mmCIF file with all atom_site columns, C-alpha atoms in Angstrom:
data_model
loop_
_atom_site.group_PDB
_atom_site.id
_atom_site.type_symbol
_atom_site.label_atom_id
_atom_site.label_alt_id
_atom_site.label_comp_id
_atom_site.label_asym_id
_atom_site.label_entity_id
_atom_site.label_seq_id
_atom_site.pdbx_PDB_ins_code
_atom_site.Cartn_x
_atom_site.Cartn_y
_atom_site.Cartn_z
_atom_site.occupancy
_atom_site.B_iso_or_equiv
_atom_site.pdbx_formal_charge
_atom_site.auth_seq_id
_atom_site.auth_comp_id
_atom_site.auth_asym_id
_atom_site.auth_atom_id
_atom_site.pdbx_PDB_model_num
ATOM 1   C CA . MET A 1 1   ? 47.335 5.046   22.208  1.00 57.00 ? 285 MET A CA 1
ATOM 2   C CA . GLU A 1 2   ? 46.316 4.374   18.572  1.00 68.00 ? 286 GLU A CA 1
ATOM 3   C CA . GLN A 1 3   ? 43.577 1.941   17.835  1.00 65.00 ? 287 GLN A CA 1
ATOM 4   C CA . THR A 1 4   ? 44.130 -0.509  14.952  1.00 67.00 ? 288 THR A CA 1
ATOM 5   C CA . ASP A 1 5   ? 41.374 -2.397  13.245  1.00 73.00 ? 289 ASP A CA 1
ATOM 6   C CA . THR A 1 6   ? 41.890 -6.095  12.603  1.00 81.00 ? 290 THR A CA 1
ATOM 7   C CA . LEU A 1 7   ? 40.140 -8.227  10.063  1.00 82.00 ? 291 LEU A CA 1
ATOM 8   C CA . GLY A 1 8   ? 37.781 -10.851 11.256  1.00 86.00 ? 292 GLY A CA 1
ATOM 9   C CA . PRO A 1 9   ? 38.154 -14.427 10.019  1.00 88.00 ? 293 PRO A CA 1
ATOM 10  C CA . ILE A 1 10  ? 35.440 -14.082 7.356   1.00 92.00 ? 294 ILE A CA 1
ATOM 11  C CA . SER A 1 11  ? 37.028 -10.930 5.869   1.00 90.00 ? 295 SER A CA 1
ATOM 12  C CA . ARG A 1 12  ? 40.498 -12.479 5.959   1.00 90.00 ? 296 ARG A CA 1
ATOM 13  C CA . TRP A 1 13  ? 39.361 -15.685 4.183   1.00 93.00 ? 297 TRP A CA 1
ATOM 14  C CA . SER A 1 14  ? 37.334 -13.658 1.658   1.00 94.00 ? 298 SER A CA 1
ATOM 15  C CA . ARG A 1 15  ? 40.425 -11.668 0.692   1.00 94.00 ? 299 ARG A CA 1
ATOM 16  C CA . ILE A 1 16  ? 42.554 -14.802 0.476   1.00 94.00 ? 300 ILE A CA 1
ATOM 17  C CA . GLY A 1 17  ? 39.893 -16.446 -1.716  1.00 96.00 ? 301 GLY A CA 1
ATOM 18  C CA . ILE A 1 18  ? 39.708 -13.437 -4.051  1.00 95.00 ? 302 ILE A CA 1
ATOM 19  C CA . ALA A 1 19  ? 43.516 -13.313 -4.334  1.00 95.00 ? 303 ALA A CA 1
ATOM 20  C CA . LEU A 1 20  ? 43.678 -17.065 -5.108  1.00 96.00 ? 304 LEU A CA 1
ATOM 21  C CA . ALA A 1 21  ? 40.886 -16.748 -7.716  1.00 94.00 ? 305 ALA A CA 1
ATOM 22  C CA . GLY A 1 22  ? 42.775 -13.874 -9.391  1.00 90.00 ? 306 GLY A CA 1
ATOM 23  C CA . LEU A 1 23  ? 45.986 -15.879 -9.367  1.00 91.00 ? 307 LEU A CA 1
ATOM 24  C CA . LEU A 1 24  ? 44.192 -18.903 -10.850 1.00 92.00 ? 308 LEU A CA 1
ATOM 25  C CA . LEU A 1 25  ? 42.727 -16.711 -13.631 1.00 88.00 ? 309 LEU A CA 1
ATOM 26  C CA . LEU A 1 26  ? 46.186 -15.331 -14.415 1.00 86.00 ? 310 LEU A CA 1
ATOM 27  C CA . ILE A 1 27  ? 47.708 -18.823 -14.614 1.00 88.00 ? 311 ILE A CA 1
ATOM 28  C CA . LEU A 1 28  ? 44.893 -20.193 -16.801 1.00 87.00 ? 312 LEU A CA 1
ATOM 29  C CA . GLY A 1 29  ? 44.961 -17.082 -18.983 1.00 85.00 ? 313 GLY A CA 1
ATOM 30  C CA . THR A 1 30  ? 48.713 -17.363 -19.465 1.00 82.00 ? 314 THR A CA 1
ATOM 31  C CA . LEU A 1 31  ? 48.469 -21.030 -20.441 1.00 85.00 ? 315 LEU A CA 1
ATOM 32  C CA . PHE A 1 32  ? 45.287 -21.011 -22.528 1.00 84.00 ? 316 PHE A CA 1
ATOM 33  C CA . GLY A 1 33  ? 44.168 -17.395 -23.012 1.00 80.00 ? 317 GLY A CA 1
ATOM 34  C CA . GLN A 1 34  ? 44.120 -15.197 -26.093 1.00 78.00 ? 318 GLN A CA 1
ATOM 35  C CA . ASP A 1 35  ? 44.366 -11.430 -26.565 1.00 74.00 ? 319 ASP A CA 1
ATOM 36  C CA . ASP A 1 36  ? 40.619 -11.043 -25.935 1.00 77.00 ? 320 ASP A CA 1
ATOM 37  C CA . ASP A 1 37  ? 41.053 -12.430 -22.398 1.00 76.00 ? 321 ASP A CA 1
ATOM 38  C CA . PHE A 1 38  ? 43.248 -9.516  -21.285 1.00 77.00 ? 322 PHE A CA 1
ATOM 39  C CA . PRO A 1 39  ? 44.042 -8.632  -18.462 1.00 78.00 ? 323 PRO A CA 1
ATOM 40  C CA . PHE A 1 40  ? 44.060 -12.313 -17.502 1.00 75.00 ? 324 PHE A CA 1
ATOM 41  C CA . ALA A 1 41  ? 46.080 -13.307 -20.570 1.00 78.00 ? 325 ALA A CA 1
ATOM 42  C CA . PRO A 1 42  ? 49.102 -11.781 -22.299 1.00 75.00 ? 326 PRO A CA 1
ATOM 43  C CA . PHE A 1 43  ? 48.902 -9.705  -25.440 1.00 71.00 ? 327 PHE A CA 1
ATOM 44  C CA . ARG A 1 44  ? 50.490 -12.221 -27.792 1.00 68.00 ? 328 ARG A CA 1
ATOM 45  C CA . MET A 1 45  ? 51.300 -9.492  -30.308 1.00 66.00 ? 329 MET A CA 1
ATOM 46  C CA . TYR A 1 46  ? 53.760 -8.109  -27.760 1.00 65.00 ? 330 TYR A CA 1
ATOM 47  C CA . SER A 1 47  ? 54.996 -11.414 -26.355 1.00 63.00 ? 331 SER A CA 1
ATOM 48  C CA . THR A 1 48  ? 56.124 -13.069 -29.593 1.00 68.00 ? 332 THR A CA 1
ATOM 49  C CA . THR A 1 49  ? 58.363 -12.180 -32.483 1.00 73.00 ? 333 THR A CA 1
ATOM 50  C CA . ASP A 1 50  ? 58.662 -13.208 -36.114 1.00 75.00 ? 334 ASP A CA 1
ATOM 51  C CA . ARG A 1 51  ? 61.812 -14.304 -37.891 1.00 82.00 ? 335 ARG A CA 1
ATOM 52  C CA . LEU A 1 52  ? 63.800 -11.404 -39.324 1.00 86.00 ? 336 LEU A CA 1
ATOM 53  C CA . ASP A 1 53  ? 63.321 -12.823 -42.840 1.00 87.00 ? 337 ASP A CA 1
ATOM 54  C CA . ALA A 1 54  ? 59.580 -13.488 -42.466 1.00 87.00 ? 338 ALA A CA 1
ATOM 55  C CA . PRO A 1 55  ? 57.475 -11.445 -44.900 1.00 90.00 ? 339 PRO A CA 1
ATOM 56  C CA . VAL A 1 56  ? 55.362 -8.610  -43.508 1.00 89.00 ? 340 VAL A CA 1
ATOM 57  C CA . LYS A 1 57  ? 51.680 -8.293  -44.455 1.00 90.00 ? 341 LYS A CA 1
ATOM 58  C CA . SER A 1 58  ? 50.314 -4.891  -45.378 1.00 92.00 ? 342 SER A CA 1
ATOM 59  C CA . LEU A 1 59  ? 46.621 -4.551  -46.200 1.00 94.00 ? 343 LEU A CA 1
ATOM 60  C CA . ARG A 1 60  ? 45.088 -1.826  -48.330 1.00 94.00 ? 344 ARG A CA 1
ATOM 61  C CA . VAL A 1 61  ? 41.774 -1.142  -50.029 1.00 96.00 ? 345 VAL A CA 1
ATOM 62  C CA . GLU A 1 62  ? 41.773 -0.370  -53.737 1.00 97.00 ? 346 GLU A CA 1
ATOM 63  C CA . ALA A 1 63  ? 38.950 0.546   -56.053 1.00 97.00 ? 347 ALA A CA 1
ATOM 64  C CA . VAL A 1 64  ? 38.244 0.840   -59.749 1.00 97.00 ? 348 VAL A CA 1
ATOM 65  C CA . THR A 1 65  ? 36.184 3.817   -60.903 1.00 96.00 ? 349 THR A CA 1
ATOM 66  C CA . VAL A 1 66  ? 33.564 3.672   -63.631 1.00 96.00 ? 350 VAL A CA 1
ATOM 67  C CA . ASP A 1 67  ? 36.217 5.387   -65.806 1.00 95.00 ? 351 ASP A CA 1
ATOM 68  C CA . GLY A 1 68  ? 38.524 2.366   -65.327 1.00 95.00 ? 352 GLY A CA 1
ATOM 69  C CA . GLU A 1 69  ? 41.034 4.142   -63.082 1.00 96.00 ? 353 GLU A CA 1
ATOM 70  C CA . ARG A 1 70  ? 42.464 2.048   -60.220 1.00 97.00 ? 354 ARG A CA 1
ATOM 71  C CA . ILE A 1 71  ? 42.879 4.044   -57.011 1.00 96.00 ? 355 ILE A CA 1
ATOM 72  C CA . VAL A 1 72  ? 44.020 3.287   -53.470 1.00 96.00 ? 356 VAL A CA 1
ATOM 73  C CA . LEU A 1 73  ? 41.397 4.294   -50.912 1.00 96.00 ? 357 LEU A CA 1
ATOM 74  C CA . SER A 1 74  ? 43.038 6.033   -47.980 1.00 94.00 ? 358 SER A CA 1
ATOM 75  C CA . ASP A 1 75  ? 41.589 6.465   -44.502 1.00 93.00 ? 359 ASP A CA 1
ATOM 76  C CA . SER A 1 76  ? 40.586 10.020  -45.369 1.00 93.00 ? 360 SER A CA 1
ATOM 77  C CA . ASP A 1 77  ? 38.821 8.868   -48.561 1.00 94.00 ? 361 ASP A CA 1
ATOM 78  C CA . THR A 1 78  ? 36.352 6.711   -46.638 1.00 95.00 ? 362 THR A CA 1
ATOM 79  C CA . GLY A 1 79  ? 36.630 7.624   -42.959 1.00 93.00 ? 363 GLY A CA 1
ATOM 80  C CA . LEU A 1 80  ? 37.475 3.977   -42.256 1.00 91.00 ? 364 LEU A CA 1
ATOM 81  C CA . ARG A 1 81  ? 40.879 3.151   -40.816 1.00 91.00 ? 365 ARG A CA 1
ATOM 82  C CA . ARG A 1 82  ? 42.913 0.304   -42.264 1.00 88.00 ? 366 ARG A CA 1
ATOM 83  C CA . ALA A 1 83  ? 42.819 -1.398  -38.842 1.00 88.00 ? 367 ALA A CA 1
ATOM 84  C CA . GLU A 1 84  ? 39.026 -1.518  -39.045 1.00 91.00 ? 368 GLU A CA 1
ATOM 85  C CA . ILE A 1 85  ? 39.224 -3.357  -42.364 1.00 91.00 ? 369 ILE A CA 1
ATOM 86  C CA . GLU A 1 86  ? 41.961 -5.673  -41.045 1.00 90.00 ? 370 GLU A CA 1
ATOM 87  C CA . GLY A 1 87  ? 39.852 -6.501  -38.015 1.00 88.00 ? 371 GLY A CA 1
ATOM 88  C CA . GLN A 1 88  ? 36.901 -7.412  -40.221 1.00 91.00 ? 372 GLN A CA 1
ATOM 89  C CA . GLN A 1 89  ? 38.846 -9.316  -42.895 1.00 92.00 ? 373 GLN A CA 1
ATOM 90  C CA . GLU A 1 90  ? 37.203 -12.654 -42.134 1.00 92.00 ? 374 GLU A CA 1
ATOM 91  C CA . ARG A 1 91  ? 33.696 -11.178 -42.159 1.00 94.00 ? 375 ARG A CA 1
ATOM 92  C CA . ILE A 1 92  ? 34.417 -9.319  -45.407 1.00 96.00 ? 376 ILE A CA 1
ATOM 93  C CA . ALA A 1 93  ? 35.751 -12.504 -47.036 1.00 95.00 ? 377 ALA A CA 1
ATOM 94  C CA . ASP A 1 94  ? 32.579 -14.340 -45.975 1.00 96.00 ? 378 ASP A CA 1
ATOM 95  C CA . ASP A 1 95  ? 30.323 -11.477 -47.114 1.00 96.00 ? 379 ASP A CA 1
ATOM 96  C CA . PRO A 1 96  ? 31.966 -9.213  -49.744 1.00 96.00 ? 380 PRO A CA 1
ATOM 97  C CA . ALA A 1 97  ? 28.790 -7.081  -49.798 1.00 96.00 ? 381 ALA A CA 1
ATOM 98  C CA . LEU A 1 98  ? 30.188 -5.424  -46.668 1.00 95.00 ? 382 LEU A CA 1
ATOM 99  C CA . LEU A 1 99  ? 32.515 -3.531  -49.030 1.00 96.00 ? 383 LEU A CA 1
ATOM 100 C CA . ASP A 1 100 ? 29.449 -1.671  -50.322 1.00 96.00 ? 384 ASP A CA 1
ATOM 101 C CA . ALA A 1 101 ? 29.734 0.431   -47.143 1.00 95.00 ? 385 ALA A CA 1
ATOM 102 C CA . VAL A 1 102 ? 33.293 1.400   -48.135 1.00 96.00 ? 386 VAL A CA 1
ATOM 103 C CA . ALA A 1 103 ? 32.066 2.539   -51.551 1.00 96.00 ? 387 ALA A CA 1
ATOM 104 C CA . SER A 1 104 ? 29.154 4.395   -49.978 1.00 96.00 ? 388 SER A CA 1
ATOM 105 C CA . ALA A 1 105 ? 31.485 6.183   -47.553 1.00 96.00 ? 389 ALA A CA 1
ATOM 106 C CA . TYR A 1 106 ? 33.754 7.154   -50.461 1.00 96.00 ? 390 TYR A CA 1
ATOM 107 C CA . HIS A 1 107 ? 30.816 8.516   -52.493 1.00 96.00 ? 391 HIS A CA 1
ATOM 108 C CA . THR A 1 108 ? 29.533 10.484  -49.483 1.00 96.00 ? 392 THR A CA 1
ATOM 109 C CA . ARG A 1 109 ? 32.927 12.132  -48.963 1.00 96.00 ? 393 ARG A CA 1
ATOM 110 C CA . HIS A 1 110 ? 33.637 12.678  -52.676 1.00 96.00 ? 394 HIS A CA 1
ATOM 111 C CA . PRO A 1 111 ? 30.349 13.251  -54.545 1.00 96.00 ? 395 PRO A CA 1
ATOM 112 C CA . ASP A 1 112 ? 32.219 15.100  -57.311 1.00 96.00 ? 396 ASP A CA 1
ATOM 113 C CA . ARG A 1 113 ? 34.537 12.168  -58.154 1.00 96.00 ? 397 ARG A CA 1
ATOM 114 C CA . PRO A 1 114 ? 33.679 9.251   -60.476 1.00 95.00 ? 398 PRO A CA 1
ATOM 115 C CA . ARG A 1 115 ? 31.616 6.459   -58.915 1.00 96.00 ? 399 ARG A CA 1
ATOM 116 C CA . LEU A 1 116 ? 33.311 3.224   -57.906 1.00 97.00 ? 400 LEU A CA 1
ATOM 117 C CA . ARG A 1 117 ? 32.442 0.066   -59.792 1.00 97.00 ? 401 ARG A CA 1
ATOM 118 C CA . GLU A 1 118 ? 34.685 -2.295  -57.801 1.00 97.00 ? 402 GLU A CA 1
ATOM 119 C CA . VAL A 1 119 ? 36.303 -2.396  -54.339 1.00 97.00 ? 403 VAL A CA 1
ATOM 120 C CA . ASP A 1 120 ? 39.150 -4.800  -53.560 1.00 97.00 ? 404 ASP A CA 1
ATOM 121 C CA . VAL A 1 121 ? 40.981 -5.802  -50.403 1.00 97.00 ? 405 VAL A CA 1
ATOM 122 C CA . VAL A 1 122 ? 44.637 -6.301  -51.327 1.00 97.00 ? 406 VAL A CA 1
ATOM 123 C CA . VAL A 1 123 ? 47.286 -7.873  -49.104 1.00 95.00 ? 407 VAL A CA 1
ATOM 124 C CA . ARG A 1 124 ? 50.898 -7.070  -49.899 1.00 94.00 ? 408 ARG A CA 1
ATOM 125 C CA . LEU A 1 125 ? 53.587 -9.453  -48.642 1.00 94.00 ? 409 LEU A CA 1
ATOM 126 C CA . ILE A 1 126 ? 56.762 -7.414  -48.278 1.00 94.00 ? 410 ILE A CA 1
ATOM 127 C CA . GLN A 1 127 ? 59.933 -9.518  -48.370 1.00 94.00 ? 411 GLN A CA 1
ATOM 128 C CA . LEU A 1 128 ? 62.533 -8.874  -45.660 1.00 92.00 ? 412 LEU A CA 1
ATOM 129 C CA . LYS A 1 129 ? 66.217 -9.738  -45.337 1.00 90.00 ? 413 LYS A CA 1
ATOM 130 C CA . ASP A 1 130 ? 67.699 -9.353  -41.847 1.00 89.00 ? 414 ASP A CA 1
ATOM 131 C CA . GLY A 1 131 ? 64.625 -7.378  -40.822 1.00 86.00 ? 415 GLY A CA 1
ATOM 132 C CA . ARG A 1 132 ? 64.859 -4.836  -43.659 1.00 89.00 ? 416 ARG A CA 1
ATOM 133 C CA . PRO A 1 133 ? 62.707 -4.572  -46.802 1.00 91.00 ? 417 PRO A CA 1
ATOM 134 C CA . THR A 1 134 ? 64.338 -6.029  -49.907 1.00 92.00 ? 418 THR A CA 1
ATOM 135 C CA . GLY A 1 135 ? 62.211 -3.997  -52.321 1.00 92.00 ? 419 GLY A CA 1
ATOM 136 C CA . GLN A 1 136 ? 60.358 -7.134  -53.427 1.00 94.00 ? 420 GLN A CA 1
ATOM 137 C CA . TRP A 1 137 ? 56.706 -7.724  -52.699 1.00 93.00 ? 421 TRP A CA 1
ATOM 138 C CA . GLN A 1 138 ? 53.734 -9.738  -53.859 1.00 95.00 ? 422 GLN A CA 1
ATOM 139 C CA . ASP A 1 139 ? 50.169 -8.409  -53.983 1.00 95.00 ? 423 ASP A CA 1
ATOM 140 C CA . THR A 1 140 ? 47.172 -10.706 -53.581 1.00 94.00 ? 424 THR A CA 1
ATOM 141 C CA . THR A 1 141 ? 43.566 -9.596  -53.946 1.00 95.00 ? 425 THR A CA 1
ATOM 142 C CA . THR A 1 142 ? 41.794 -11.428 -51.142 1.00 95.00 ? 426 THR A CA 1
ATOM 143 C CA . VAL A 1 143 ? 38.298 -9.985  -51.697 1.00 96.00 ? 427 VAL A CA 1
ATOM 144 C CA . ARG A 1 144 ? 36.763 -8.372  -54.768 1.00 96.00 ? 428 ARG A CA 1
ATOM 145 C CA . ARG A 1 145 ? 33.325 -6.749  -54.799 1.00 97.00 ? 429 ARG A CA 1
ATOM 146 C CA . GLU A 1 146 ? 31.531 -5.400  -57.842 1.00 97.00 ? 430 GLU A CA 1
ATOM 147 C CA . ILE A 1 147 ? 29.547 -2.391  -56.613 1.00 95.00 ? 431 ILE A CA 1
ATOM 148 C CA . PRO A 1 148 ? 25.903 -2.509  -57.718 1.00 89.00 ? 432 PRO A CA 1
#
């Protein structure tokens, strides 16, 4: 005959309590949580959608060299991914001196190229019609930093 183990009352109530606490966290997270509260809240970026005609934002980093040439700084130019800049947009707007690190990273990777005198964060609003680009866009420089 096989022997089966049964839970005692304390173990059973502990498991029920833990399950109810997890369920309560899921309900509260669903109602009031943000992306940072995952896994007890939904990723809103996956649970919502924009209108098909809503413009799409695309961020890029541009610079002006000491020679006056305007260039777009790619991920490989600085070692910084666009997502890293996007994630720090608010901090950069509050303290544009943070863009000095972008210029420094560029100079480290490209010591033979002209120095940068300015670094800009540019947001492009791309117009859509039925979910497809119309070919129209509007660029806005959200942060400008003169490099010392």
